[in-house]
């Protein structure tokens, strides 16, 4: 089934949730369904359209704190783009590269990890970008926060979400 975009009461995107969670929240009166998919969810006694976008009934004050260092969060920070050649990558294609290699004392930190395609990662090898004559598109940094929404869902964002995610989410 399809994922569901959860909006705050102010229509600000909060996160992506499962359709099961969205349906439970709907029946508990915690969310309103804003957009629906074309397909149905069926039970023995009920058939409803699958929710695509739901909005919280009450405002939720989300704290904005630094996210944990993880593969998914690094890919989201770098917009699924190789930081050496700027190639758009899927989650499966993307690799993580230590800017200063571990063999040279580099640590696994936000400031030393970037998203890279396999070709660039192999080309750079155990060298620094300067040693490999390669340039980073942007300096890696520790983000203040990352919305879960930055993480691509198999490379495609459902069209029903475009209105709520803004221009950056829409296909070119």
Coordinates of C-alpha atoms in Angstrom, one line a residue:
X1 CA 0.0 0.0 0.0
X2 CA 0.9 3.6 -0.3
X3 CA 2.5 5.9 2.3
X4 CA 0.6 8.8 3.8
X5 CA 1.8 12.4 4.3
X6 CA 1.0 13.7 7.8
X7 CA 0.4 17.4 8.1
X8 CA 0.3 19.6 11.2
X9 CA -3.0 21.4 11.9
X10 CA -1.3 24.4 10.2
X11 CA -0.8 22.3 7.0
X12 CA 3.0 22.1 7.6
X13 CA 4.3 18.7 6.5
X14 CA 5.5 16.7 9.6
X15 CA 6.3 13.2 8.4
X16 CA 5.4 10.1 6.3
X17 CA 3.4 7.5 8.0
X18 CA 1.9 4.1 7.0
X19 CA -1.6 3.9 5.7
X20 CA -2.5 1.6 8.7
X21 CA -1.4 4.3 11.1
X22 CA -3.3 7.0 9.2
X23 CA -6.5 4.9 9.2
X24 CA -6.2 4.3 13.0
X25 CA -5.6 8.0 13.7
X26 CA -8.7 8.8 11.5
X27 CA -11.0 6.5 13.4
X28 CA -9.6 7.9 16.7
X29 CA -10.5 11.4 15.6
X30 CA -6.9 12.6 15.6
X31 CA -6.7 13.4 11.8
X32 CA -8.8 14.6 8.9
X33 CA -8.3 13.1 5.5
X34 CA -7.3 15.9 3.0
X35 CA -6.4 13.8 -0.1
X36 CA -7.1 10.3 -1.1
X37 CA -5.6 7.7 -3.5
X38 CA -7.7 6.1 -6.2
X39 CA -7.6 2.6 -4.6
X40 CA -9.7 1.4 -1.6
X41 CA -8.9 -0.3 1.7
X42 CA -11.4 -3.0 2.4
X43 CA -12.4 -5.0 5.5
X44 CA -15.2 -7.4 6.0
X45 CA -17.8 -4.7 6.6
X46 CA -16.2 -1.5 5.2
X47 CA -14.5 -0.1 2.1
X48 CA -12.8 3.4 2.2
X49 CA -10.5 5.2 -0.1
X50 CA -6.9 5.0 0.9
X51 CA -5.7 8.2 2.5
X52 CA -2.8 10.0 0.7
X53 CA -2.6 13.2 2.9
X54 CA -4.0 13.6 6.5
X55 CA -4.0 16.6 8.7
X56 CA -3.8 16.6 12.5
X57 CA -6.9 18.0 14.2
X58 CA -4.8 19.6 16.9
X59 CA -1.6 21.5 16.4
X60 CA 1.6 19.6 17.3
X61 CA 4.6 21.6 18.4
X62 CA 7.5 19.8 16.8
X63 CA 10.9 20.3 18.3
X64 CA 13.7 21.0 15.8
X65 CA 16.8 19.3 17.0
X66 CA 19.8 17.7 15.3
X67 CA 19.0 14.4 13.7
X68 CA 21.0 11.3 14.4
X69 CA 23.8 10.5 11.9
X70 CA 22.5 7.8 9.7
X71 CA 22.7 6.8 6.0
X72 CA 19.1 8.0 5.3
X73 CA 19.7 11.4 7.0
X74 CA 23.0 12.0 5.1
X75 CA 21.3 11.2 1.8
X76 CA 18.4 13.5 2.8
X77 CA 20.9 16.3 3.7
X78 CA 22.7 15.9 0.4
X79 CA 19.4 15.7 -1.6
X80 CA 20.3 12.3 -3.0
X81 CA 23.0 13.9 -5.1
X82 CA 26.6 12.8 -5.5
X83 CA 28.6 15.6 -3.9
X84 CA 31.4 15.2 -6.4
X85 CA 29.6 14.9 -9.8
X86 CA 26.1 16.1 -8.9
X87 CA 24.4 13.0 -10.3
X88 CA 20.9 12.3 -8.9
X89 CA 20.9 9.0 -7.1
X90 CA 18.4 6.5 -5.8
X91 CA 18.8 5.1 -2.3
X92 CA 20.2 1.9 -3.8
X93 CA 22.8 3.7 -6.0
X94 CA 24.1 6.1 -3.3
X95 CA 27.2 5.3 -1.2
X96 CA 28.6 7.2 1.7
X97 CA 32.1 8.6 1.4
X98 CA 34.5 9.8 4.2
X99 CA 35.9 13.1 2.9
X100 CA 39.0 12.5 5.0
X101 CA 39.4 8.7 4.7
X102 CA 39.4 6.6 7.8
X103 CA 42.8 5.3 6.8
X104 CA 44.0 8.9 7.2
X105 CA 42.3 9.4 10.6
X106 CA 39.0 10.6 9.3
X107 CA 36.0 10.1 11.7
X108 CA 32.5 9.1 10.9
X109 CA 30.8 12.5 11.7
X110 CA 28.3 14.8 9.9
X111 CA 31.3 17.0 8.9
X112 CA 33.2 14.1 7.2
X113 CA 30.5 12.1 5.4
X114 CA 28.9 12.9 2.1
X115 CA 26.7 11.1 -0.4
X116 CA 28.6 9.9 -3.5
X117 CA 27.9 7.7 -6.5
X118 CA 29.9 4.5 -6.7
X119 CA 32.0 5.7 -9.6
X120 CA 33.2 8.9 -7.7
X121 CA 33.7 6.9 -4.5
X122 CA 35.9 4.4 -6.2
X123 CA 37.8 7.2 -8.1
X124 CA 38.5 9.0 -4.9
X125 CA 39.5 5.8 -3.1
X126 CA 41.5 6.3 0.1
X127 CA 42.5 9.8 -0.7
X128 CA 41.2 13.3 0.2
X129 CA 39.3 15.2 -2.5
X130 CA 42.3 17.4 -3.0
X131 CA 44.6 14.4 -3.4
X132 CA 42.2 12.9 -5.9
X133 CA 41.8 16.2 -7.8
X134 CA 38.0 16.2 -7.0
X135 CA 35.9 19.0 -5.7
X136 CA 33.0 18.8 -3.3
X137 CA 29.8 20.5 -4.3
X138 CA 29.1 21.6 -0.8
X139 CA 30.9 21.4 2.5
X140 CA 29.4 18.6 4.7
X141 CA 27.8 20.0 7.9
X142 CA 25.7 18.9 10.8
X143 CA 22.1 20.0 10.0
X144 CA 19.9 21.6 12.7
X145 CA 17.1 19.3 11.7
X146 CA 15.9 17.2 8.8
X147 CA 12.2 16.6 8.0
X148 CA 11.5 12.9 7.4
X149 CA 10.0 14.1 4.1
X150 CA 13.3 14.7 2.5
X151 CA 13.8 11.0 2.2
X152 CA 12.6 9.9 -1.2
X153 CA 10.2 7.0 -1.4
X154 CA 11.8 4.7 -4.1
X155 CA 12.6 7.9 -6.0
X156 CA 8.9 9.0 -6.4
X157 CA 6.8 11.3 -4.4
X158 CA 3.0 10.7 -4.8
X159 CA 1.4 13.5 -6.9
X160 CA -1.3 14.0 -4.2
X161 CA 1.5 15.4 -2.0
X162 CA 2.8 18.1 -4.3
X163 CA 0.4 20.8 -3.1
X164 CA 1.7 20.4 0.5
X165 CA 5.4 20.0 -0.2
X166 CA 5.9 23.0 -2.4
X167 CA 7.9 23.4 -5.7
X168 CA 11.0 21.5 -4.5
X169 CA 9.0 18.2 -4.5
X170 CA 7.4 18.6 -7.9
X171 CA 9.0 16.8 -10.9
X172 CA 10.7 19.0 -13.5

